[in-house]
Each structure stands twice: as structure tokens, then as C-alpha cells.
mmCIF file of C-alpha atoms in Angstrom:
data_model
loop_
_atom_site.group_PDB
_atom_site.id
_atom_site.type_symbol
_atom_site.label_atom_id
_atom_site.label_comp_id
_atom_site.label_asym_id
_atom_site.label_seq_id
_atom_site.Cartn_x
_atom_site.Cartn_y
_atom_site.Cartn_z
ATOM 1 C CA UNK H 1 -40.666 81.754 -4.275
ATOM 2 C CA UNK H 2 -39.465 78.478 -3.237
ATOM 3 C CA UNK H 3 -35.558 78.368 -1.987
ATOM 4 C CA UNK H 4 -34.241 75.536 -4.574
ATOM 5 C CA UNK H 5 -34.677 78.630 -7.214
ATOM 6 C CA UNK H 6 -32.402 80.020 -8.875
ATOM 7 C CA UNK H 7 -32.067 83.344 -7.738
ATOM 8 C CA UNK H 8 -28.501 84.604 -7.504
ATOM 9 C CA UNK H 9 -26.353 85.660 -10.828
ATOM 10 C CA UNK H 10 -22.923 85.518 -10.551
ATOM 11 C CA UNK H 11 -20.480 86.889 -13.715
ATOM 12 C CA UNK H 12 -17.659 85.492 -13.926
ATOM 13 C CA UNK H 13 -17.498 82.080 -12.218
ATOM 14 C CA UNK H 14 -17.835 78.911 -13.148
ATOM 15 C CA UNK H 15 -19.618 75.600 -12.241
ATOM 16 C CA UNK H 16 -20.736 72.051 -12.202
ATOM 17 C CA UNK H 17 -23.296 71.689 -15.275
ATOM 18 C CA UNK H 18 -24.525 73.627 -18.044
ATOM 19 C CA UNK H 19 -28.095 75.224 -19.792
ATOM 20 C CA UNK H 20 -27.107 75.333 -23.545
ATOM 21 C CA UNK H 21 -28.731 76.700 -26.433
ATOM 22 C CA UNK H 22 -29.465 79.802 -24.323
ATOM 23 C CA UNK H 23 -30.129 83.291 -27.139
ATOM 24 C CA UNK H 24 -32.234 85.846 -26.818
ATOM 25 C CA UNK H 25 -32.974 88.521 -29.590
ATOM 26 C CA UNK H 26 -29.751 90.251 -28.461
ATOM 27 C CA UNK H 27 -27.617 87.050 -29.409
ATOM 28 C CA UNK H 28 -25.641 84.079 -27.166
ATOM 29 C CA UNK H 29 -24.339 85.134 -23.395
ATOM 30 C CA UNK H 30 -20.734 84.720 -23.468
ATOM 31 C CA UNK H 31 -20.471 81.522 -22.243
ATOM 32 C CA UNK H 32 -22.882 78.861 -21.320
ATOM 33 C CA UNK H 33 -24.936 79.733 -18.429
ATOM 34 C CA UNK H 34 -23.633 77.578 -15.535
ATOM 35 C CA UNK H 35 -25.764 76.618 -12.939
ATOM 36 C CA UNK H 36 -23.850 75.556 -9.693
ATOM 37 C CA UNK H 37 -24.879 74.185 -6.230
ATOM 38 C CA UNK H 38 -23.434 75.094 -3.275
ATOM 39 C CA UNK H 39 -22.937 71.903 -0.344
ATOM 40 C CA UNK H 40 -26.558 73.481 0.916
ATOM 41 C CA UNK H 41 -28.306 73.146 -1.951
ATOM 42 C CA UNK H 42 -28.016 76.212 -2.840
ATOM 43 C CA UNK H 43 -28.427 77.347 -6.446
ATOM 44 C CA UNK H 44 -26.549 80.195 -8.439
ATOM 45 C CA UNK H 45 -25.937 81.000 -12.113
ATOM 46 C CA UNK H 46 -23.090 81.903 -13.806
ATOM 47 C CA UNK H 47 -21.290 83.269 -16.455
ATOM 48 C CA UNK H 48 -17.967 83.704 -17.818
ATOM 49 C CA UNK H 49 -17.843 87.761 -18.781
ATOM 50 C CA UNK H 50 -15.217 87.335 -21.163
ATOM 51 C CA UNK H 51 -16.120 83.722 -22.184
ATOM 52 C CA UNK H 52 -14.334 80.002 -21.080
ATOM 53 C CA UNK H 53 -11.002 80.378 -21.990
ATOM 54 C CA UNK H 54 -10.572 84.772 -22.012
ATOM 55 C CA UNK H 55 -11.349 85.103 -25.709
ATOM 56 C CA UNK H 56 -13.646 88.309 -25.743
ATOM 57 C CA UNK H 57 -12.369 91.397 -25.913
ATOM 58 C CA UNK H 58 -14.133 93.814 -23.498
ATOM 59 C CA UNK H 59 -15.537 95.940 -26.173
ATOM 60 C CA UNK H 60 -17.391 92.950 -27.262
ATOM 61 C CA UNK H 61 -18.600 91.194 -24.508
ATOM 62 C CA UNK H 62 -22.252 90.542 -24.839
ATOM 63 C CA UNK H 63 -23.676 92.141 -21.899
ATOM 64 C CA UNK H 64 -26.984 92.099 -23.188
ATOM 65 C CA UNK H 65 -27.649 88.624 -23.689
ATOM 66 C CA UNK H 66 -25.789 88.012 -20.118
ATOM 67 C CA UNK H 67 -28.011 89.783 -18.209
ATOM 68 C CA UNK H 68 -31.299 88.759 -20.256
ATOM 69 C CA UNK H 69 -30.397 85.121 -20.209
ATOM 70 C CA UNK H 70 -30.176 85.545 -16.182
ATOM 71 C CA UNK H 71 -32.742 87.381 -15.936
ATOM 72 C CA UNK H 72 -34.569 85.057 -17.954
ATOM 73 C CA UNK H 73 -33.495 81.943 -15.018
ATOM 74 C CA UNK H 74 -35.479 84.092 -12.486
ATOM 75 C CA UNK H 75 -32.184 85.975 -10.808
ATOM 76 C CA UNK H 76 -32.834 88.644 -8.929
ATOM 77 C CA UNK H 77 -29.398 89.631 -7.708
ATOM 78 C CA UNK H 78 -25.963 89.475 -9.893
ATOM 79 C CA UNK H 79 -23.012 89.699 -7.978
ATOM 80 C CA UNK H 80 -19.855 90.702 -10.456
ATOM 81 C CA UNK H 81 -16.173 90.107 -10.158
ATOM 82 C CA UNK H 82 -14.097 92.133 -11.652
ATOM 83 C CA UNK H 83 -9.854 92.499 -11.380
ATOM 84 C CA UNK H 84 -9.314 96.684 -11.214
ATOM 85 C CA UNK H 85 -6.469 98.987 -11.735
ATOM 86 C CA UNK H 86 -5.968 101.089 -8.587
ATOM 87 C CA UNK H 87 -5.882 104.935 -8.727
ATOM 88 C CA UNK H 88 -4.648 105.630 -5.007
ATOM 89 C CA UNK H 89 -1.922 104.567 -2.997
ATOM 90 C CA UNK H 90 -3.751 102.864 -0.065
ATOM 91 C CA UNK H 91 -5.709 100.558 -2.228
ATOM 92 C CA UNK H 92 -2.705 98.125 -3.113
ATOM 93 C CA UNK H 93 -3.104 95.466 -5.234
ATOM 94 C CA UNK H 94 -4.983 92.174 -3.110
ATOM 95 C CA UNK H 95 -6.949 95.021 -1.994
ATOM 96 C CA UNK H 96 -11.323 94.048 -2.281
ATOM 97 C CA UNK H 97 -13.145 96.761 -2.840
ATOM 98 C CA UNK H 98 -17.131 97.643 -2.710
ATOM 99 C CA UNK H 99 -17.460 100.967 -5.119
ATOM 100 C CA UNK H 100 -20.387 103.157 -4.936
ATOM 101 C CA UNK H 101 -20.059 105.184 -8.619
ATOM 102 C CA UNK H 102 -18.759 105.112 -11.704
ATOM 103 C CA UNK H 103 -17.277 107.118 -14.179
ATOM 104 C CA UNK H 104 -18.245 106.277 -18.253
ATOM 105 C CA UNK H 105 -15.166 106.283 -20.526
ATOM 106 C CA UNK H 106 -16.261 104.000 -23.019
ATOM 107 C CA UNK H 107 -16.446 104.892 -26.128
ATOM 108 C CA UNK H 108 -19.936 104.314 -27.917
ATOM 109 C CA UNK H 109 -18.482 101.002 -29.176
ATOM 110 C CA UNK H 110 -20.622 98.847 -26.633
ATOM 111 C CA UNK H 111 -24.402 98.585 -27.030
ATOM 112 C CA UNK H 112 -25.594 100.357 -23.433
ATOM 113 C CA UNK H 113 -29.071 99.593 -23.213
ATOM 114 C CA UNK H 114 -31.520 96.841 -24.359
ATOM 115 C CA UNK H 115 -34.073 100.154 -25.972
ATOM 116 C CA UNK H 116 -30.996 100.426 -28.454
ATOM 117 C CA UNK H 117 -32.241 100.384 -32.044
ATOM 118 C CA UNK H 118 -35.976 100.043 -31.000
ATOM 119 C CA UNK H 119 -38.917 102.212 -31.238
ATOM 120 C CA UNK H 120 -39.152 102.287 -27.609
ATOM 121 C CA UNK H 121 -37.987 104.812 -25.865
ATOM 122 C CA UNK H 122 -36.369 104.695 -21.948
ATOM 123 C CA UNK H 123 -34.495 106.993 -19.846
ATOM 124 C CA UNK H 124 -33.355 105.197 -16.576
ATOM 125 C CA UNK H 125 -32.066 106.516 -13.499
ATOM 126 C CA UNK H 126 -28.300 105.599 -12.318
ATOM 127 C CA UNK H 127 -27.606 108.577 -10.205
ATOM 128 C CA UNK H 128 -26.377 105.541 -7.978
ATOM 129 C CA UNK H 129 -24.921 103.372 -10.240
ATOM 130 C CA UNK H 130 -25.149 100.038 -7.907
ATOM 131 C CA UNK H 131 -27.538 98.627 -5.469
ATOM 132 C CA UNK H 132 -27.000 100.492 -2.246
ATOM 133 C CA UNK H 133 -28.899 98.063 0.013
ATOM 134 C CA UNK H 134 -26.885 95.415 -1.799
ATOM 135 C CA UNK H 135 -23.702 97.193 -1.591
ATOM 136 C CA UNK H 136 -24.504 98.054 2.762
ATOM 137 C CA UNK H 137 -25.498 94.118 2.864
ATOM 138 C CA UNK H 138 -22.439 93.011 1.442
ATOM 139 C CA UNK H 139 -19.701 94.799 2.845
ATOM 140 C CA UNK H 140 -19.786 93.314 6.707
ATOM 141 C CA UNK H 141 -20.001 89.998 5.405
ATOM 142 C CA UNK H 142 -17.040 90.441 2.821
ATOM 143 C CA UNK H 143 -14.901 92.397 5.183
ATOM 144 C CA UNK H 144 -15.582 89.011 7.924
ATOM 145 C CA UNK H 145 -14.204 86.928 5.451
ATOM 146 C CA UNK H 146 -10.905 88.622 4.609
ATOM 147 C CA UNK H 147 -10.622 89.379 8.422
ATOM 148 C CA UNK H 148 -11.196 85.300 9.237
ATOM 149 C CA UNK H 149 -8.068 84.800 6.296
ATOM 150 C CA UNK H 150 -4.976 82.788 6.276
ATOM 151 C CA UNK H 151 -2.618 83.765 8.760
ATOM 152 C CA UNK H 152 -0.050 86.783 7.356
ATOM 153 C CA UNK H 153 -2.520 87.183 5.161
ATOM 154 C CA UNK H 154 -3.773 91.013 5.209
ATOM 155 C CA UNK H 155 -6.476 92.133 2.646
ATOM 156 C CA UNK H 156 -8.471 95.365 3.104
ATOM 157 C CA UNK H 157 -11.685 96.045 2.011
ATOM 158 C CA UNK H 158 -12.575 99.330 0.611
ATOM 159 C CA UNK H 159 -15.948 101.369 0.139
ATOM 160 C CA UNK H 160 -18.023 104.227 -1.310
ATOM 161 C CA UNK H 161 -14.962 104.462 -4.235
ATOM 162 C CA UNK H 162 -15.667 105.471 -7.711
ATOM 163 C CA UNK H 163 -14.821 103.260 -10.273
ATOM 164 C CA UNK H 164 -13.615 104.226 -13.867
ATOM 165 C CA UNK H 165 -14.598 102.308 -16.828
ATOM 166 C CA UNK H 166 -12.878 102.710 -19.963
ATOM 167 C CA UNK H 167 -12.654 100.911 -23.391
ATOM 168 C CA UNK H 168 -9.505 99.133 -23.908
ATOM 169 C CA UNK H 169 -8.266 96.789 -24.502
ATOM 170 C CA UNK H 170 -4.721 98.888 -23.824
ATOM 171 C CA UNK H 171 -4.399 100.100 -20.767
ATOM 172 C CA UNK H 172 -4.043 103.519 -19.980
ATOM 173 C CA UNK H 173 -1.442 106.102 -20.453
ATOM 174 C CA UNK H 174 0.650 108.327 -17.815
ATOM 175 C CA UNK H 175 -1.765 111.631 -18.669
ATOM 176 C CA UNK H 176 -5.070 109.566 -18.656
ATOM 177 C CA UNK H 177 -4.223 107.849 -15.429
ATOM 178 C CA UNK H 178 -3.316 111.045 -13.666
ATOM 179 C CA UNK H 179 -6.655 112.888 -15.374
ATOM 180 C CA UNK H 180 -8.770 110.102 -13.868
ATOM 181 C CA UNK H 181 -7.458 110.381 -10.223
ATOM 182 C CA UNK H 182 -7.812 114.255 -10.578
ATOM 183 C CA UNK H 183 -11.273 113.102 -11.784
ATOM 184 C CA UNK H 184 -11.977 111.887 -8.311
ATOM 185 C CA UNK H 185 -11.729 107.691 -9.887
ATOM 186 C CA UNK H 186 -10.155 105.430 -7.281
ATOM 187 C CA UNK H 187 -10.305 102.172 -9.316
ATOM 188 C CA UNK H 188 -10.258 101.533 -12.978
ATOM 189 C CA UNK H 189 -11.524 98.413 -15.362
ATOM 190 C CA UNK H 190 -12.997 97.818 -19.055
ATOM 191 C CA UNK H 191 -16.670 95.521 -17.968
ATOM 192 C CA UNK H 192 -18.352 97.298 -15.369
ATOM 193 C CA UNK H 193 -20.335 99.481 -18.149
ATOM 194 C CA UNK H 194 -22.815 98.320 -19.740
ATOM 195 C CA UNK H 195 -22.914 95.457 -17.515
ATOM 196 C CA UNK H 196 -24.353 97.586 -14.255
ATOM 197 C CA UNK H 197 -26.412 100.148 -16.978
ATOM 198 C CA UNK H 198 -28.342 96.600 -18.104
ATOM 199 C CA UNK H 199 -28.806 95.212 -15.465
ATOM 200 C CA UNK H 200 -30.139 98.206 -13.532
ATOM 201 C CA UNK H 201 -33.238 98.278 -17.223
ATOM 202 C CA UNK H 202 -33.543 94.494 -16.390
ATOM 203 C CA UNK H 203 -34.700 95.977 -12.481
ATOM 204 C CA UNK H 204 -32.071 93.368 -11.249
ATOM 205 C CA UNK H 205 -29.923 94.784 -8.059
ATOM 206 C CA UNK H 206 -26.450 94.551 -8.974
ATOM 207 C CA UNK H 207 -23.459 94.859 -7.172
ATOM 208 C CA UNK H 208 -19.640 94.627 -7.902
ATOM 209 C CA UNK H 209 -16.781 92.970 -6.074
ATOM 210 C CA UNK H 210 -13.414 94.069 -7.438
ATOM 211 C CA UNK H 211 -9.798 93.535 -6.057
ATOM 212 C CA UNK H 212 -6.927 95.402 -7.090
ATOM 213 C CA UNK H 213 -3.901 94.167 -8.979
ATOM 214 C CA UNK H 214 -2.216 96.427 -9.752
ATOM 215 C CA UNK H 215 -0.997 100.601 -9.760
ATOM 216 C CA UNK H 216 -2.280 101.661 -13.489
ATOM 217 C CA UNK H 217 -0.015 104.196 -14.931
ATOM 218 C CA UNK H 218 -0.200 107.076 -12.620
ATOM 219 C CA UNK H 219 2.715 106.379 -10.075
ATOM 220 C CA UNK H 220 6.009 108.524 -11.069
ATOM 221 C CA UNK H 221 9.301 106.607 -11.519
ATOM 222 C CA UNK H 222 7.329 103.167 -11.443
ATOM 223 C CA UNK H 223 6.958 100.824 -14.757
ATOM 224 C CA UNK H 224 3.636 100.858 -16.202
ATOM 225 C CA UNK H 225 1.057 98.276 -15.913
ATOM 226 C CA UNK H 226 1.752 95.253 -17.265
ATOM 227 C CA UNK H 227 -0.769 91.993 -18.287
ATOM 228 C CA UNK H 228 1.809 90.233 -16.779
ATOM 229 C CA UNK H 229 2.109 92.232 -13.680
ATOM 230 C CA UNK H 230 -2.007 92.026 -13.572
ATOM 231 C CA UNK H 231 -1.840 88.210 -14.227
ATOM 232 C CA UNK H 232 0.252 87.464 -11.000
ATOM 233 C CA UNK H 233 -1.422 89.316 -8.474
ATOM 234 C CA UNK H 234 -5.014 87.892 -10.194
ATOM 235 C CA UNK H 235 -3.886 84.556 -9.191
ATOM 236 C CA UNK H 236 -2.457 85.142 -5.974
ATOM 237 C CA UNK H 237 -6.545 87.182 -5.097
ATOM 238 C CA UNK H 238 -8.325 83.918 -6.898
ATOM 239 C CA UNK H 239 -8.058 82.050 -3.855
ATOM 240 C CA UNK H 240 -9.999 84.692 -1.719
ATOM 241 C CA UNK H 241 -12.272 85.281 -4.431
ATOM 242 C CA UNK H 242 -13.448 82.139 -4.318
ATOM 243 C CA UNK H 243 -13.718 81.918 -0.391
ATOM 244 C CA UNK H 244 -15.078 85.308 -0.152
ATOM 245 C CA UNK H 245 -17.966 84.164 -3.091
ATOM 246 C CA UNK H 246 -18.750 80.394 -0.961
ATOM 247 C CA UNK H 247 -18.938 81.891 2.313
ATOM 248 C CA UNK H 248 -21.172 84.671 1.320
ATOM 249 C CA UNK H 249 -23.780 83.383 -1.312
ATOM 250 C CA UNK H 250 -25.275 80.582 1.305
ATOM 251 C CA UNK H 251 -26.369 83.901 3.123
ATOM 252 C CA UNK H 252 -27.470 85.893 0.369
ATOM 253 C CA UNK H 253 -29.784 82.984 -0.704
ATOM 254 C CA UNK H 254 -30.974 82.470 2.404
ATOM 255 C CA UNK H 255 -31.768 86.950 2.767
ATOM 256 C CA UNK H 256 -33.400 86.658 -0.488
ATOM 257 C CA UNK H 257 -35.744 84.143 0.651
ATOM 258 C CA UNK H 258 -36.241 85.377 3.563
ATOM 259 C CA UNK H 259 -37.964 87.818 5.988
ATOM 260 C CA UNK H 260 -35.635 90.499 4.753
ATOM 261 C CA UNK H 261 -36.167 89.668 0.819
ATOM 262 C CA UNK H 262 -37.615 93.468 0.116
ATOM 263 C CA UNK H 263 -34.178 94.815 0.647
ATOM 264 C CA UNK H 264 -32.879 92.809 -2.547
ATOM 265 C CA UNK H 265 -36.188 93.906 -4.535
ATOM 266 C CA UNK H 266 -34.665 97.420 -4.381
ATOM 267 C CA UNK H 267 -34.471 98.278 -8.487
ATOM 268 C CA UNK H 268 -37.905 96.157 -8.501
ATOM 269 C CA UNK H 269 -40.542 98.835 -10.331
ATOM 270 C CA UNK H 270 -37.606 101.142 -11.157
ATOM 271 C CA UNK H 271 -38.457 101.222 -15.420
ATOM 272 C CA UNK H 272 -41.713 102.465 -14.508
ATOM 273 C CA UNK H 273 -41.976 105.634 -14.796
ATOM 274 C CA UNK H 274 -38.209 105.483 -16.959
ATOM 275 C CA UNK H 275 -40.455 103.759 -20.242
ATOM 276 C CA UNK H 276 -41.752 107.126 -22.643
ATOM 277 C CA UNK H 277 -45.446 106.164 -23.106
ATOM 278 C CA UNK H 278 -47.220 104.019 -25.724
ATOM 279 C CA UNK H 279 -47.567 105.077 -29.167
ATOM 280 C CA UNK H 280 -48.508 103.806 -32.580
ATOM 281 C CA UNK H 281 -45.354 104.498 -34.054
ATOM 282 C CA UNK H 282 -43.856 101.767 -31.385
ATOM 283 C CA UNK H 283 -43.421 98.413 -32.872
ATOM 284 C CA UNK H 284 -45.196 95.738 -31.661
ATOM 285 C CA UNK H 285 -41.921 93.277 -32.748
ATOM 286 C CA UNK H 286 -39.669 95.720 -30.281
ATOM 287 C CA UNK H 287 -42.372 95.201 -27.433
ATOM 288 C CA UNK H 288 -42.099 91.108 -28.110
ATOM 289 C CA UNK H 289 -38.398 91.698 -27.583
ATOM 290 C CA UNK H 290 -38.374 93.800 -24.679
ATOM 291 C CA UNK H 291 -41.092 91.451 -22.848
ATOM 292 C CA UNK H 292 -37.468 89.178 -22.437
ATOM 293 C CA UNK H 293 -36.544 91.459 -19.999
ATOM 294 C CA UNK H 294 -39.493 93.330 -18.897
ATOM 295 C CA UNK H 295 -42.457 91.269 -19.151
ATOM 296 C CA UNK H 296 -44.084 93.400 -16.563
ATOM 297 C CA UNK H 297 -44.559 96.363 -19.048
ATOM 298 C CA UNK H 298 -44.269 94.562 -22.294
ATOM 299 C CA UNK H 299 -46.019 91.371 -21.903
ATOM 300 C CA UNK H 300 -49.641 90.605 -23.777
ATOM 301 C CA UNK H 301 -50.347 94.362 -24.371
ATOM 302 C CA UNK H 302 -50.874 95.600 -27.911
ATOM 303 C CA UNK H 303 -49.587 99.112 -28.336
ATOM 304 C CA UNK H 304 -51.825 102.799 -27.497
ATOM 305 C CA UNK H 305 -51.541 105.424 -29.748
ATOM 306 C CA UNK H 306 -51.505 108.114 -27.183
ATOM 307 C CA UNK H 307 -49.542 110.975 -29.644
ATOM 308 C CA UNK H 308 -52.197 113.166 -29.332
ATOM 309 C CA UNK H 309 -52.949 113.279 -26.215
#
């Protein structure tokens, strides 16, 4: 695949012109999909999670159509950024931090997979929630950058943590945030679920970058957290964000394209054997809309009836 493609997703960035008029049969991505060069050349797409402006609640974000419409661009790898609650001590807020699982506390509100409401059935693995070769690629490279920031500066990267996802939009209480540590959760946010379930049925490797900003509810004889508290220590971690995302995605692009492309193919072939097999009673309009995502099973085939076999 040629190297001016656009091959790297990024949620929740921004950039320099837009593809409009973007909808799939799961509705419009949140915001326009963004498509942004890098001084390279350098391609990436993004979108803005919670829309341009912060005017979607995270119980109705529409994951789906984000990761179809990427998927549709030919993206192979999404990067996510995402501000957490921390759930221990050492991770203090400015912390970055690579987790490795996740915990579901949503509610049933958000739609979690694109087989929802079809006659297709699908029952995908996420005993590792993220993209481990992703995750292993990433860390060095992130932990360089924080290492090579501005002087006084001292931001720690974290790894193999378990993040909790819950539904919000209030944050939590005393008793929940003390369950979740006993849990074994280290970090805790409202958008990593469905996002990492869909992209996972999409067979896109997906990894999250998240950075602390703040203590949830579980210290004793501390206030509670605050969307003001969460709002200053967000913009004081934008800056590195944004550093951490330039320095890095010039060297993503350049592993996806290049003799080490296989390890970012990782999720590649995953639905394969996850897809229940081909019956009559599957409709052929829930095929046409899966082929969005999955044109590799779905595509051009009419369906089998294989019920009594």
C-alpha cells in the first residue's frame, strides 16, 4: 500500500481540512472526519470523540459510525486519547499511561457491537482488550518523548494497568471509587467501551493513550473530583499530548509501511472464526451493512442456508 495513504486513525484530534457528508448505516461520526498532514507528508485521520466543541455526552457518542467511517478511509491503526481518573496514588495526575485491560461498567445504554439488531450473529474475542504489539510498540517511543520534555518537567509513563469504564456522565462516588480499586482498576474514564469492543469487530489494532488528571473519589479527607479540577490539569497535559502524538505518528506511518507492517496487522483475520455461520434466516440487507466494516466476509456473497447441517 503506497505511503501517502491514509492509514493511521486518531480519536480525538483535530486537523487541517475536512471529508464531509461521511454516514454509514449506523449514522454520522461525531464530528467530521479530519484528515491532517504531518511536515512529512504524512497522513492521519481524525475525529473529535465527543464532537467540535464537547457537546456529546459519553453515553451517546457514536462509536459506531467513528470507527466504520475510519475504517472505511483504509486505517489500520487508531490511536485514542483519552483524560482518566486515577485509582492509585503513584499515578498522579500529568501521569501517561499505556493500559493493558479493562473493566465494563457501562450500563447497556451504548450500542457495543456493529451485529447489534442484525440477524448476524458474532462472538469476538477481547480476553486482551487492546493491541499488545501496538501497546509493546508504543510505549518506548512515548516514554522517549516525556523523558526528552521541558526542563522541570517530570511525567511518568505507566503500563500493563487496567482501566475502568463506566457510564456517566457524573463521576463516581466515595463507595464506587474504593470498589473499583479493590476491583484491581488503576484508571477510570466514560469512552474507552465500545470504542476498543468496535474497533477490535472492525479487525483494526487499537490502542489507548490516557493521562491522568485527577484522584477520582477514593482518597480519604480529599474533595472529590471536580470538572473543574479535571479541566486544569487537561490543559496543563494538552501540550504533551500533542508533542507526544507529532513525534510518534511520523514513525508509526513509516512501521506500518514498512518491513515490520505484520506487527500492526495483528487483529487482521480475528472475526473469522468469531462470525456464527451462514443461514437463511440471515438477512441479506444486514450482510450489505456489515460489508462496511467487514467486506472480507460480507462482500458479494449471497447467504447459505446451512441450518441443517
Amino acid at each position: 500500500m503506497a505511503e501517502d495513504n491514509v492509514l493511521i486513525g486518531v480519536i480525538g484530534g483535530s486537523g487541517l481540512y475536512h471529508l464531509d457528508n461521511l454516514t454509514f448505516p449506523w449514522g454520522f461520526p461525531s464530528s467530521p472526519i479530519t484528515i491532517s498532514s504531518l511536515p512529512s507528508g504524512t497522513k492521519v485521520a481524525f475525529v473529535a470523540r465527543h464532537g467540535v466543541g464537547h457537546f456529546i455526552n459519553p453515553s451517546n457518542v457514536p462509536s459506531r459510525a467513528n470507527i466504520a467511517a475510519l475504517k472505511s478511509l483504509g486505517v489500520r491503526v487508531i490511536l485514542a486519547f483519552s483524560a482518566v481518573g486515577s485509582l492509585r496514588e503513584e499515578i498522579s495526575p500529568g501521569s501517561f499511561v499505556l493500559p493493558n485491560q479493562i473493566i465494563d461498567r457501562t450500563k447497556g445504554i451504548r450500542p457495543a457491537s456493529f451485529f447489534a439488531d442484525t440477524t448476524i450473529v458474532a462472538h469476538t474475542m477481547f480476553g486482551d482488550p487492546f493491541s499488545n504489539k501496538l501497546v509493546k510498540w508504543l510505549e518506548p517511543r512515548v516514554r522517549r518523548v516525556l523523558e526528552e520534555g521541558k526542563e522541570g518537567e517530570k511525567r511518568k509513563l505507566f503500563t500493563e494497568k487496567c482501566i475502568v469504564c463506566m457510564e456517566g456522565p457524573q463521576f463516581s462516588t466515595r463507595a464506587e471509587s474504593q470498589m473499583y480499586r479493590q476491583w484491581g482498576g488503576d484508571l477510570i474514564n466514560m469512552s474507552v467501551l465500545p470504542e476498543s469492543k468496535l474497533a477490535r469487530e472492525a479487525e483494526l489494532s487499537y490502542a489507548l493513550i490516557a493521562t491522568a488528571t485527577d484522584y477520582d473519589s477514593w482518597r480519604p479527607h480529599t474533595e472529590s473530583v471536580t470538572a473543574l479540577e479535571v479541566f486544569k490539569t487537561l490543559k496543563e497535559n494538552a501540550e504533551t499530548s500533542r508533542r507526544v502524538a507529532a513525534t510518534i505518528l511520523d514513525e508509526l506511518q513509516q512501521a506500518v509501511t514498512g518491513k515490520d507492517a505484520d506487527l500492526f496487522l495483528e487483529e487482521k483475520g480475528a472475526m473469522k472464526f468469531s462470525i456464527m455461520p451462514r443461514s437463511v434466516r440471515q438477512k441479506q440487507e444486514d450482510r450489505d451493512k456489515l460489508a462496511f466494516i467487514l467486506p472480507e466476509y460480507f462482500a458479494g456473497e449471497e447467504t447459505v442456508d446451512v441450518s441443517s447441517a
